[in-house]
Amino acid sequence: MSNKEEKPADQNQSTWKDFIFNPRSGAFMGRTASSWALILLFYLVFYGFLAGLFTLTMWVMLQTLDDNAPKYCDRVPSPGLVIRPKTLDIVYNRSDSSKYSHYVQHLESFLQQYNDIDQDKKQPCVSGSYSIQDDETLPKKSCPFKRSLLGQCSGLHDPNFGYSEGKPCILVKMNRIIGLKPSGDPFINCTVKKEGSDFNMLYFPATKNFDLMYFPYYGKKAHETYVQPLIAVKLMLEKKDYDNVITLECKIEGSSNLKNNDERDKFLGRVIFTVKITE
């Protein structure tokens, strides 16, 4: 015989009802209205304080930032080199326009921002000198770089950029780094990596240098109309060079603070790409 007394079902149900709402004390879920009001007030003040502290912290941190330039730029001390068309393997049949049309279209689209009619709107700069603009005037003045400076690789005289004749044009440019001031007279030099492969290369502009007047760069917001200087390289390939994979390396030289020999980064100050043409 069990010694435990079992409570009637009606009593258990009454206990649960009293816990949810007790009509005698006016308590709801074990708390009176004043108790609920006090605990809600506490959490309201507590979380309001946390939100205010977070907002104040964010506001203080934002006051230390510049809208036009990152606070720290020490991870990228020297720019990389890139080419256009945007590929490291240029392969096509010069007799079939469909095989190289995408390269031509990419170059034409990229050079639209360099059209002379747009660049003529900019004020000329002093060649060989930095365009320093440390005042707070915005936007910063941008130096013009006209598409016509690229000569045979401008697409103005040959809309196929030499691809149809098996003498393709490659555009070389440096990545943008805010505040960069190259020393010396930086220029591009391209060489064939494989021994025994030798052909002429034409550079446009012929000086093949990046004029110092295009530096420093002040950022996308501050330098709204800025365009990077370009060096065009026209590969004067001959029939003996066809059907061969030609590896080329373009380096930036002539500047002591622009690196081009870091084995940990193959694109720091240089770019390696291949060209193969068939007919």
PDB file of C-alpha atoms in Angstrom:
ATOM      1  CA  MET A   1       0.000   0.000   0.000  1.00  0.00           C
ATOM      2  CA  SER A   2       1.463   3.370  -1.053  1.00  0.00           C
ATOM      3  CA  ASN A   3       2.225   5.930   1.655  1.00  0.00           C
ATOM      4  CA  LYS A   4       2.174   8.806  -0.819  1.00  0.00           C
ATOM      5  CA  GLU A   5      -1.014  10.751  -1.116  1.00  0.00           C
ATOM      6  CA  GLU A   6      -2.035  11.423  -4.675  1.00  0.00           C
ATOM      7  CA  LYS A   7      -3.543  14.860  -5.292  1.00  0.00           C
ATOM      8  CA  PRO A   8      -6.860  14.903  -7.065  1.00  0.00           C
ATOM      9  CA  ALA A   9      -6.773  15.954 -10.738  1.00  0.00           C
ATOM     10  CA  ASP A  10      -8.991  18.967  -9.952  1.00  0.00           C
ATOM     11  CA  GLN A  11      -6.434  20.217  -7.416  1.00  0.00           C
ATOM     12  CA  ASN A  12      -3.519  19.909  -9.934  1.00  0.00           C
ATOM     13  CA  GLN A  13      -5.500  21.817 -12.538  1.00  0.00           C
ATOM     14  CA  SER A  14      -6.335  24.527  -9.995  1.00  0.00           C
ATOM     15  CA  THR A  15      -2.624  24.877  -9.094  1.00  0.00           C
ATOM     16  CA  TRP A  16      -1.653  25.461 -12.744  1.00  0.00           C
ATOM     17  CA  LYS A  17      -4.427  27.977 -13.203  1.00  0.00           C
ATOM     18  CA  ASP A  18      -3.290  29.870 -10.099  1.00  0.00           C
ATOM     19  CA  PHE A  19       0.290  29.946 -11.436  1.00  0.00           C
ATOM     20  CA  ILE A  20      -0.789  31.458 -14.751  1.00  0.00           C
ATOM     21  CA  PHE A  21      -3.142  33.919 -13.096  1.00  0.00           C
ATOM     22  CA  ASN A  22      -3.987  34.124  -9.409  1.00  0.00           C
ATOM     23  CA  PRO A  23      -7.210  36.107  -8.976  1.00  0.00           C
ATOM     24  CA  ARG A  24      -6.609  36.474  -5.238  1.00  0.00           C
ATOM     25  CA  SER A  25      -3.205  38.226  -5.505  1.00  0.00           C
ATOM     26  CA  GLY A  26      -3.515  39.454  -9.083  1.00  0.00           C
ATOM     27  CA  ALA A  27      -0.209  37.707  -9.957  1.00  0.00           C
ATOM     28  CA  PHE A  28       0.496  36.638 -13.550  1.00  0.00           C
ATOM     29  CA  MET A  29       3.081  33.883 -14.068  1.00  0.00           C
ATOM     30  CA  GLY A  30       4.134  34.250 -10.444  1.00  0.00           C
ATOM     31  CA  ARG A  31       4.639  38.028 -10.539  1.00  0.00           C
ATOM     32  CA  THR A  32       2.422  40.932  -9.740  1.00  0.00           C
ATOM     33  CA  ALA A  33       1.987  43.838 -12.135  1.00  0.00           C
ATOM     34  CA  SER A  34       4.407  46.030 -10.172  1.00  0.00           C
ATOM     35  CA  SER A  35       7.004  43.240 -10.170  1.00  0.00           C
ATOM     36  CA  TRP A  36       6.704  42.818 -13.964  1.00  0.00           C
ATOM     37  CA  ALA A  37       6.970  46.584 -14.411  1.00  0.00           C
ATOM     38  CA  LEU A  38      10.171  46.754 -12.351  1.00  0.00           C
ATOM     39  CA  ILE A  39      11.919  43.901 -14.145  1.00  0.00           C
ATOM     40  CA  LEU A  40      10.926  45.239 -17.588  1.00  0.00           C
ATOM     41  CA  LEU A  41      12.199  48.683 -16.591  1.00  0.00           C
ATOM     42  CA  PHE A  42      15.492  47.138 -15.462  1.00  0.00           C
ATOM     43  CA  TYR A  43      16.084  45.331 -18.778  1.00  0.00           C
ATOM     44  CA  LEU A  44      15.002  48.371 -20.748  1.00  0.00           C
ATOM     45  CA  VAL A  45      17.577  50.543 -18.961  1.00  0.00           C
ATOM     46  CA  PHE A  46      20.243  47.803 -19.111  1.00  0.00           C
ATOM     47  CA  TYR A  47      19.966  47.106 -22.848  1.00  0.00           C
ATOM     48  CA  GLY A  48      19.494  50.801 -23.585  1.00  0.00           C
ATOM     49  CA  PHE A  49      22.808  51.480 -21.845  1.00  0.00           C
ATOM     50  CA  LEU A  50      24.547  48.724 -23.860  1.00  0.00           C
ATOM     51  CA  ALA A  51      23.132  50.097 -27.121  1.00  0.00           C
ATOM     52  CA  GLY A  52      24.235  53.612 -26.207  1.00  0.00           C
ATOM     53  CA  LEU A  53      27.732  52.420 -25.249  1.00  0.00           C
ATOM     54  CA  PHE A  54      28.053  50.527 -28.551  1.00  0.00           C
ATOM     55  CA  THR A  55      26.853  53.554 -30.539  1.00  0.00           C
ATOM     56  CA  LEU A  56      29.278  55.861 -28.738  1.00  0.00           C
ATOM     57  CA  THR A  57      32.183  53.470 -29.326  1.00  0.00           C
ATOM     58  CA  MET A  58      31.403  53.190 -33.038  1.00  0.00           C
ATOM     59  CA  TRP A  59      31.060  56.974 -33.348  1.00  0.00           C
ATOM     60  CA  VAL A  60      34.464  57.547 -31.701  1.00  0.00           C
ATOM     61  CA  MET A  61      36.110  54.990 -33.981  1.00  0.00           C
ATOM     62  CA  LEU A  62      34.540  56.495 -37.092  1.00  0.00           C
ATOM     63  CA  GLN A  63      35.977  59.897 -36.175  1.00  0.00           C
ATOM     64  CA  THR A  64      39.450  58.445 -36.641  1.00  0.00           C
ATOM     65  CA  LEU A  65      38.769  57.269 -40.221  1.00  0.00           C
ATOM     66  CA  ASP A  66      39.196  59.147 -43.473  1.00  0.00           C
ATOM     67  CA  ASP A  67      36.395  58.797 -46.021  1.00  0.00           C
ATOM     68  CA  ASN A  68      38.870  58.987 -48.893  1.00  0.00           C
ATOM     69  CA  ALA A  69      41.726  56.761 -47.747  1.00  0.00           C
ATOM     70  CA  PRO A  70      42.226  53.712 -45.506  1.00  0.00           C
ATOM     71  CA  LYS A  71      43.824  54.330 -42.119  1.00  0.00           C
ATOM     72  CA  TYR A  72      46.559  51.729 -42.661  1.00  0.00           C
ATOM     73  CA  CYS A  73      48.196  50.921 -46.025  1.00  0.00           C
ATOM     74  CA  ASP A  74      51.281  49.057 -44.836  1.00  0.00           C
ATOM     75  CA  ARG A  75      50.308  45.661 -46.278  1.00  0.00           C
ATOM     76  CA  VAL A  76      50.833  46.721 -49.917  1.00  0.00           C
ATOM     77  CA  PRO A  77      54.148  48.607 -50.054  1.00  0.00           C
ATOM     78  CA  SER A  78      54.615  48.189 -53.807  1.00  0.00           C
ATOM     79  CA  PRO A  79      52.086  47.855 -56.648  1.00  0.00           C
ATOM     80  CA  GLY A  80      51.532  44.834 -58.829  1.00  0.00           C
ATOM     81  CA  LEU A  81      51.372  44.839 -62.609  1.00  0.00           C
ATOM     82  CA  VAL A  82      48.400  43.677 -64.644  1.00  0.00           C
ATOM     83  CA  ILE A  83      47.704  43.444 -68.346  1.00  0.00           C
ATOM     84  CA  ARG A  84      44.792  43.956 -70.662  1.00  0.00           C
ATOM     85  CA  PRO A  85      43.217  41.894 -72.182  1.00  0.00           C
ATOM     86  CA  LYS A  86      42.422  40.496 -68.766  1.00  0.00           C
ATOM     87  CA  THR A  87      44.021  37.087 -69.184  1.00  0.00           C
ATOM     88  CA  LEU A  88      47.451  35.558 -68.722  1.00  0.00           C
ATOM     89  CA  ASP A  89      47.080  33.172 -71.669  1.00  0.00           C
ATOM     90  CA  ILE A  90      46.432  34.837 -75.017  1.00  0.00           C
ATOM     91  CA  VAL A  91      45.673  32.130 -77.575  1.00  0.00           C
ATOM     92  CA  TYR A  92      43.946  32.662 -80.908  1.00  0.00           C
ATOM     93  CA  ASN A  93      43.876  31.968 -84.632  1.00  0.00           C
ATOM     94  CA  ARG A  94      44.655  35.143 -86.563  1.00  0.00           C
ATOM     95  CA  SER A  95      42.659  33.873 -89.572  1.00  0.00           C
ATOM     96  CA  ASP A  96      39.451  33.505 -87.563  1.00  0.00           C
ATOM     97  CA  SER A  97      38.136  36.783 -86.165  1.00  0.00           C
ATOM     98  CA  SER A  98      35.801  34.963 -83.780  1.00  0.00           C
ATOM     99  CA  LYS A  99      38.848  33.598 -81.962  1.00  0.00           C
ATOM    100  CA  TYR A 100      40.243  37.009 -81.058  1.00  0.00           C
ATOM    101  CA  SER A 101      37.185  39.270 -81.113  1.00  0.00           C
ATOM    102  CA  HIS A 102      36.741  38.981 -77.322  1.00  0.00           C
ATOM    103  CA  TYR A 103      40.260  40.328 -76.807  1.00  0.00           C
ATOM    104  CA  VAL A 104      39.550  43.245 -79.126  1.00  0.00           C
ATOM    105  CA  GLN A 105      36.212  44.001 -77.447  1.00  0.00           C
ATOM    106  CA  HIS A 106      37.809  43.952 -74.011  1.00  0.00           C
ATOM    107  CA  LEU A 107      40.525  46.401 -75.061  1.00  0.00           C
ATOM    108  CA  GLU A 108      38.020  48.709 -76.732  1.00  0.00           C
ATOM    109  CA  SER A 109      35.763  48.697 -73.680  1.00  0.00           C
ATOM    110  CA  PHE A 110      38.676  49.318 -71.322  1.00  0.00           C
ATOM    111  CA  LEU A 111      39.998  52.268 -73.357  1.00  0.00           C
ATOM    112  CA  GLN A 112      36.675  54.105 -73.463  1.00  0.00           C
ATOM    113  CA  GLN A 113      37.607  56.026 -70.312  1.00  0.00           C
ATOM    114  CA  TYR A 114      40.795  57.192 -72.067  1.00  0.00           C
ATOM    115  CA  ASN A 115      39.050  58.753 -75.066  1.00  0.00           C
ATOM    116  CA  ASP A 116      40.694  62.040 -76.047  1.00  0.00           C
ATOM    117  CA  ILE A 117      37.385  63.914 -75.946  1.00  0.00           C
ATOM    118  CA  ASP A 118      37.050  63.088 -72.241  1.00  0.00           C
ATOM    119  CA  GLN A 119      40.708  63.574 -71.332  1.00  0.00           C
ATOM    120  CA  ASP A 120      40.789  66.991 -73.040  1.00  0.00           C
ATOM    121  CA  LYS A 121      38.399  68.244 -70.335  1.00  0.00           C
ATOM    122  CA  LYS A 122      41.122  67.851 -67.713  1.00  0.00           C
ATOM    123  CA  GLN A 123      43.739  70.452 -66.926  1.00  0.00           C
ATOM    124  CA  PRO A 124      47.263  69.603 -68.104  1.00  0.00           C
ATOM    125  CA  CYS A 125      49.871  68.716 -65.479  1.00  0.00           C
ATOM    126  CA  VAL A 126      53.598  69.357 -65.219  1.00  0.00           C
ATOM    127  CA  SER A 127      55.439  66.364 -66.662  1.00  0.00           C
ATOM    128  CA  GLY A 128      58.068  64.794 -64.416  1.00  0.00           C
ATOM    129  CA  SER A 129      56.674  66.255 -61.173  1.00  0.00           C
ATOM    130  CA  TYR A 130      54.320  64.811 -58.585  1.00  0.00           C
ATOM    131  CA  SER A 131      50.784  66.202 -58.613  1.00  0.00           C
ATOM    132  CA  ILE A 132      50.629  66.835 -54.874  1.00  0.00           C
ATOM    133  CA  GLN A 133      47.262  68.108 -53.643  1.00  0.00           C
ATOM    134  CA  ASP A 134      47.371  67.986 -49.858  1.00  0.00           C
ATOM    135  CA  ASP A 135      44.632  70.556 -49.367  1.00  0.00           C
ATOM    136  CA  GLU A 136      41.084  69.475 -48.537  1.00  0.00           C
ATOM    137  CA  THR A 137      39.682  70.504 -51.916  1.00  0.00           C
ATOM    138  CA  LEU A 138      37.555  67.763 -53.475  1.00  0.00           C
ATOM    139  CA  PRO A 139      37.528  66.246 -55.964  1.00  0.00           C
ATOM    140  CA  LYS A 140      41.252  66.128 -56.663  1.00  0.00           C
ATOM    141  CA  LYS A 141      42.543  67.235 -60.051  1.00  0.00           C
ATOM    142  CA  SER A 142      43.315  64.366 -62.410  1.00  0.00           C
ATOM    143  CA  CYS A 143      46.025  64.495 -65.051  1.00  0.00           C
ATOM    144  CA  PRO A 144      44.939  63.559 -68.579  1.00  0.00           C
ATOM    145  CA  PHE A 145      46.134  60.396 -70.267  1.00  0.00           C
ATOM    146  CA  LYS A 146      44.915  60.413 -73.843  1.00  0.00           C
ATOM    147  CA  ARG A 147      44.178  57.244 -75.709  1.00  0.00           C
ATOM    148  CA  SER A 148      46.017  58.603 -78.730  1.00  0.00           C
ATOM    149  CA  LEU A 149      49.289  58.345 -76.755  1.00  0.00           C
ATOM    150  CA  LEU A 150      49.113  54.596 -77.326  1.00  0.00           C
ATOM    151  CA  GLY A 151      49.787  55.060 -81.045  1.00  0.00           C
ATOM    152  CA  GLN A 152      49.388  51.812 -82.997  1.00  0.00           C
ATOM    153  CA  CYS A 153      47.815  50.202 -79.915  1.00  0.00           C
ATOM    154  CA  SER A 154      45.187  52.894 -79.340  1.00  0.00           C
ATOM    155  CA  GLY A 155      42.588  51.212 -81.533  1.00  0.00           C
ATOM    156  CA  LEU A 156      42.033  54.516 -83.329  1.00  0.00           C
ATOM    157  CA  HIS A 157      43.935  53.526 -86.472  1.00  0.00           C
ATOM    158  CA  ASP A 158      43.626  49.744 -86.198  1.00  0.00           C
ATOM    159  CA  PRO A 159      40.350  48.715 -84.532  1.00  0.00           C
ATOM    160  CA  ASN A 160      41.679  45.160 -84.163  1.00  0.00           C
ATOM    161  CA  PHE A 161      44.696  46.248 -82.060  1.00  0.00           C
ATOM    162  CA  GLY A 162      47.038  44.217 -84.273  1.00  0.00           C
ATOM    163  CA  TYR A 163      45.359  40.886 -83.516  1.00  0.00           C
ATOM    164  CA  SER A 164      44.226  40.319 -87.096  1.00  0.00           C
ATOM    165  CA  GLU A 165      47.781  40.654 -88.412  1.00  0.00           C
ATOM    166  CA  GLY A 166      49.337  38.461 -85.733  1.00  0.00           C
ATOM    167  CA  LYS A 167      51.002  41.401 -83.964  1.00  0.00           C
ATOM    168  CA  PRO A 168      48.842  41.804 -80.858  1.00  0.00           C
ATOM    169  CA  CYS A 169      48.897  44.762 -78.485  1.00  0.00           C
ATOM    170  CA  ILE A 170      49.137  44.255 -74.727  1.00  0.00           C
ATOM    171  CA  LEU A 171      48.358  47.051 -72.279  1.00  0.00           C
ATOM    172  CA  VAL A 172      50.361  47.119 -69.044  1.00  0.00           C
ATOM    173  CA  LYS A 173      49.339  49.106 -65.982  1.00  0.00           C
ATOM    174  CA  MET A 174      50.192  49.372 -62.307  1.00  0.00           C
ATOM    175  CA  ASN A 175      47.657  48.711 -59.597  1.00  0.00           C
ATOM    176  CA  ARG A 176      46.572  51.782 -57.699  1.00  0.00           C
ATOM    177  CA  ILE A 177      48.023  52.468 -54.259  1.00  0.00           C
ATOM    178  CA  ILE A 178      46.865  55.528 -52.374  1.00  0.00           C
ATOM    179  CA  GLY A 179      49.689  57.936 -51.648  1.00  0.00           C
ATOM    180  CA  LEU A 180      52.318  56.092 -53.675  1.00  0.00           C
ATOM    181  CA  LYS A 181      55.162  58.281 -54.947  1.00  0.00           C
ATOM    182  CA  PRO A 182      57.525  56.271 -57.159  1.00  0.00           C
ATOM    183  CA  SER A 183      61.103  57.439 -57.039  1.00  0.00           C
ATOM    184  CA  GLY A 184      63.342  57.858 -60.080  1.00  0.00           C
ATOM    185  CA  ASP A 185      61.828  57.337 -63.517  1.00  0.00           C
ATOM    186  CA  PRO A 186      59.758  54.120 -63.472  1.00  0.00           C
ATOM    187  CA  PHE A 187      59.383  52.374 -66.810  1.00  0.00           C
ATOM    188  CA  ILE A 188      58.193  49.062 -68.221  1.00  0.00           C
ATOM    189  CA  ASN A 189      60.562  46.529 -69.734  1.00  0.00           C
ATOM    190  CA  CYS A 190      59.258  43.321 -71.330  1.00  0.00           C
ATOM    191  CA  THR A 191      61.411  40.301 -72.192  1.00  0.00           C
ATOM    192  CA  VAL A 192      60.909  36.827 -73.636  1.00  0.00           C
ATOM    193  CA  LYS A 193      61.536  34.148 -71.021  1.00  0.00           C
ATOM    194  CA  LYS A 194      62.488  31.343 -73.399  1.00  0.00           C
ATOM    195  CA  GLU A 195      65.932  31.430 -74.946  1.00  0.00           C
ATOM    196  CA  GLY A 196      65.971  31.302 -78.728  1.00  0.00           C
ATOM    197  CA  SER A 197      62.725  33.241 -79.063  1.00  0.00           C
ATOM    198  CA  ASP A 198      63.527  36.714 -80.222  1.00  0.00           C
ATOM    199  CA  PHE A 199      61.359  39.351 -81.846  1.00  0.00           C
ATOM    200  CA  ASN A 200      60.916  43.084 -81.694  1.00  0.00           C
ATOM    201  CA  MET A 201      58.532  44.878 -79.394  1.00  0.00           C
ATOM    202  CA  LEU A 202      57.201  48.380 -79.865  1.00  0.00           C
ATOM    203  CA  TYR A 203      56.284  50.501 -76.851  1.00  0.00           C
ATOM    204  CA  PHE A 204      53.699  53.278 -76.721  1.00  0.00           C
ATOM    205  CA  PRO A 205      54.423  55.879 -75.527  1.00  0.00           C
ATOM    206  CA  ALA A 206      57.932  55.321 -76.866  1.00  0.00           C
ATOM    207  CA  THR A 207      59.482  56.439 -73.564  1.00  0.00           C
ATOM    208  CA  LYS A 208      57.678  53.446 -71.953  1.00  0.00           C
ATOM    209  CA  ASN A 209      57.723  55.244 -68.606  1.00  0.00           C
ATOM    210  CA  PHE A 210      55.037  56.107 -66.051  1.00  0.00           C
ATOM    211  CA  ASP A 211      55.213  59.868 -65.719  1.00  0.00           C
ATOM    212  CA  LEU A 212      55.422  61.071 -62.107  1.00  0.00           C
ATOM    213  CA  MET A 213      52.627  63.576 -62.731  1.00  0.00           C
ATOM    214  CA  TYR A 214      50.109  60.724 -62.318  1.00  0.00           C
ATOM    215  CA  PHE A 215      51.170  60.263 -58.689  1.00  0.00           C
ATOM    216  CA  PRO A 216      50.150  60.272 -55.916  1.00  0.00           C
ATOM    217  CA  TYR A 217      46.693  58.726 -56.159  1.00  0.00           C
ATOM    218  CA  TYR A 218      44.219  59.996 -53.561  1.00  0.00           C
ATOM    219  CA  GLY A 219      41.553  57.297 -53.639  1.00  0.00           C
ATOM    220  CA  LYS A 220      38.409  56.498 -55.578  1.00  0.00           C
ATOM    221  CA  LYS A 221      36.207  59.088 -53.853  1.00  0.00           C
ATOM    222  CA  ALA A 222      38.704  61.941 -53.866  1.00  0.00           C
ATOM    223  CA  HIS A 223      40.122  61.203 -57.330  1.00  0.00           C
ATOM    224  CA  GLU A 224      36.872  60.572 -59.162  1.00  0.00           C
ATOM    225  CA  THR A 225      38.160  61.059 -62.725  1.00  0.00           C
ATOM    226  CA  TYR A 226      41.606  59.533 -62.195  1.00  0.00           C
ATOM    227  CA  VAL A 227      42.872  57.114 -64.839  1.00  0.00           C
ATOM    228  CA  GLN A 228      46.040  55.093 -64.544  1.00  0.00           C
ATOM    229  CA  PRO A 229      48.839  55.677 -67.032  1.00  0.00           C
ATOM    230  CA  LEU A 230      49.299  52.850 -69.506  1.00  0.00           C
ATOM    231  CA  ILE A 231      52.148  51.344 -71.488  1.00  0.00           C
ATOM    232  CA  ALA A 232      51.185  49.519 -74.662  1.00  0.00           C
ATOM    233  CA  VAL A 233      53.438  46.750 -75.956  1.00  0.00           C
ATOM    234  CA  LYS A 234      53.026  45.624 -79.564  1.00  0.00           C
ATOM    235  CA  LEU A 235      54.504  42.184 -80.210  1.00  0.00           C
ATOM    236  CA  MET A 236      56.028  42.168 -83.671  1.00  0.00           C
ATOM    237  CA  LEU A 237      55.688  38.430 -84.193  1.00  0.00           C
ATOM    238  CA  GLU A 238      56.588  36.715 -87.438  1.00  0.00           C
ATOM    239  CA  LYS A 239      55.442  33.436 -88.995  1.00  0.00           C
ATOM    240  CA  LYS A 240      58.340  31.577 -87.392  1.00  0.00           C
ATOM    241  CA  ASP A 241      56.882  32.528 -84.013  1.00  0.00           C
ATOM    242  CA  TYR A 242      53.450  31.054 -84.740  1.00  0.00           C
ATOM    243  CA  ASP A 243      52.276  27.791 -83.165  1.00  0.00           C
ATOM    244  CA  ASN A 244      54.698  28.322 -80.281  1.00  0.00           C
ATOM    245  CA  VAL A 245      53.837  29.201 -76.716  1.00  0.00           C
ATOM    246  CA  ILE A 246      55.785  32.377 -76.020  1.00  0.00           C
ATOM    247  CA  THR A 247      56.267  33.352 -72.375  1.00  0.00           C
ATOM    248  CA  LEU A 248      56.838  37.026 -71.682  1.00  0.00           C
ATOM    249  CA  GLU A 249      57.617  38.908 -68.513  1.00  0.00           C
ATOM    250  CA  CYS A 250      57.047  42.616 -68.057  1.00  0.00           C
ATOM    251  CA  LYS A 251      58.725  44.349 -65.126  1.00  0.00           C
ATOM    252  CA  ILE A 252      58.677  47.824 -63.719  1.00  0.00           C
ATOM    253  CA  GLU A 253      62.200  49.202 -63.462  1.00  0.00           C
ATOM    254  CA  GLY A 254      63.955  52.498 -62.811  1.00  0.00           C
ATOM    255  CA  SER A 255      62.488  53.069 -59.354  1.00  0.00           C
ATOM    256  CA  SER A 256      64.135  52.101 -56.071  1.00  0.00           C
ATOM    257  CA  ASN A 257      60.863  51.868 -54.111  1.00  0.00           C
ATOM    258  CA  LEU A 258      58.983  49.678 -56.605  1.00  0.00           C
ATOM    259  CA  LYS A 259      59.826  46.012 -56.124  1.00  0.00           C
ATOM    260  CA  ASN A 260      59.918  43.504 -58.972  1.00  0.00           C
ATOM    261  CA  ASN A 261      61.844  40.495 -57.653  1.00  0.00           C
ATOM    262  CA  ASP A 262      59.869  39.159 -54.700  1.00  0.00           C
ATOM    263  CA  GLU A 263      59.663  35.376 -55.152  1.00  0.00           C
ATOM    264  CA  ARG A 264      56.735  35.209 -52.721  1.00  0.00           C
ATOM    265  CA  ASP A 265      54.588  37.388 -54.978  1.00  0.00           C
ATOM    266  CA  LYS A 266      54.876  36.766 -58.716  1.00  0.00           C
ATOM    267  CA  PHE A 267      52.792  39.854 -59.531  1.00  0.00           C
ATOM    268  CA  LEU A 268      54.622  42.381 -57.372  1.00  0.00           C
ATOM    269  CA  GLY A 269      56.086  44.809 -59.882  1.00  0.00           C
ATOM    270  CA  ARG A 270      55.898  42.293 -62.692  1.00  0.00           C
ATOM    271  CA  VAL A 271      53.551  40.126 -64.683  1.00  0.00           C
ATOM    272  CA  ILE A 272      54.181  36.926 -66.640  1.00  0.00           C
ATOM    273  CA  PHE A 273      51.882  35.851 -69.473  1.00  0.00           C
ATOM    274  CA  THR A 274      51.913  33.630 -72.538  1.00  0.00           C
ATOM    275  CA  VAL A 275      50.973  34.234 -76.160  1.00  0.00           C
ATOM    276  CA  LYS A 276      50.265  31.612 -78.807  1.00  0.00           C
ATOM    277  CA  ILE A 277      49.114  32.513 -82.308  1.00  0.00           C
ATOM    278  CA  THR A 278      48.094  30.135 -85.072  1.00  0.00           C
ATOM    279  CA  GLU A 279      46.855  30.685 -88.586  1.00  0.00           C
TER     280      GLU A 279
END
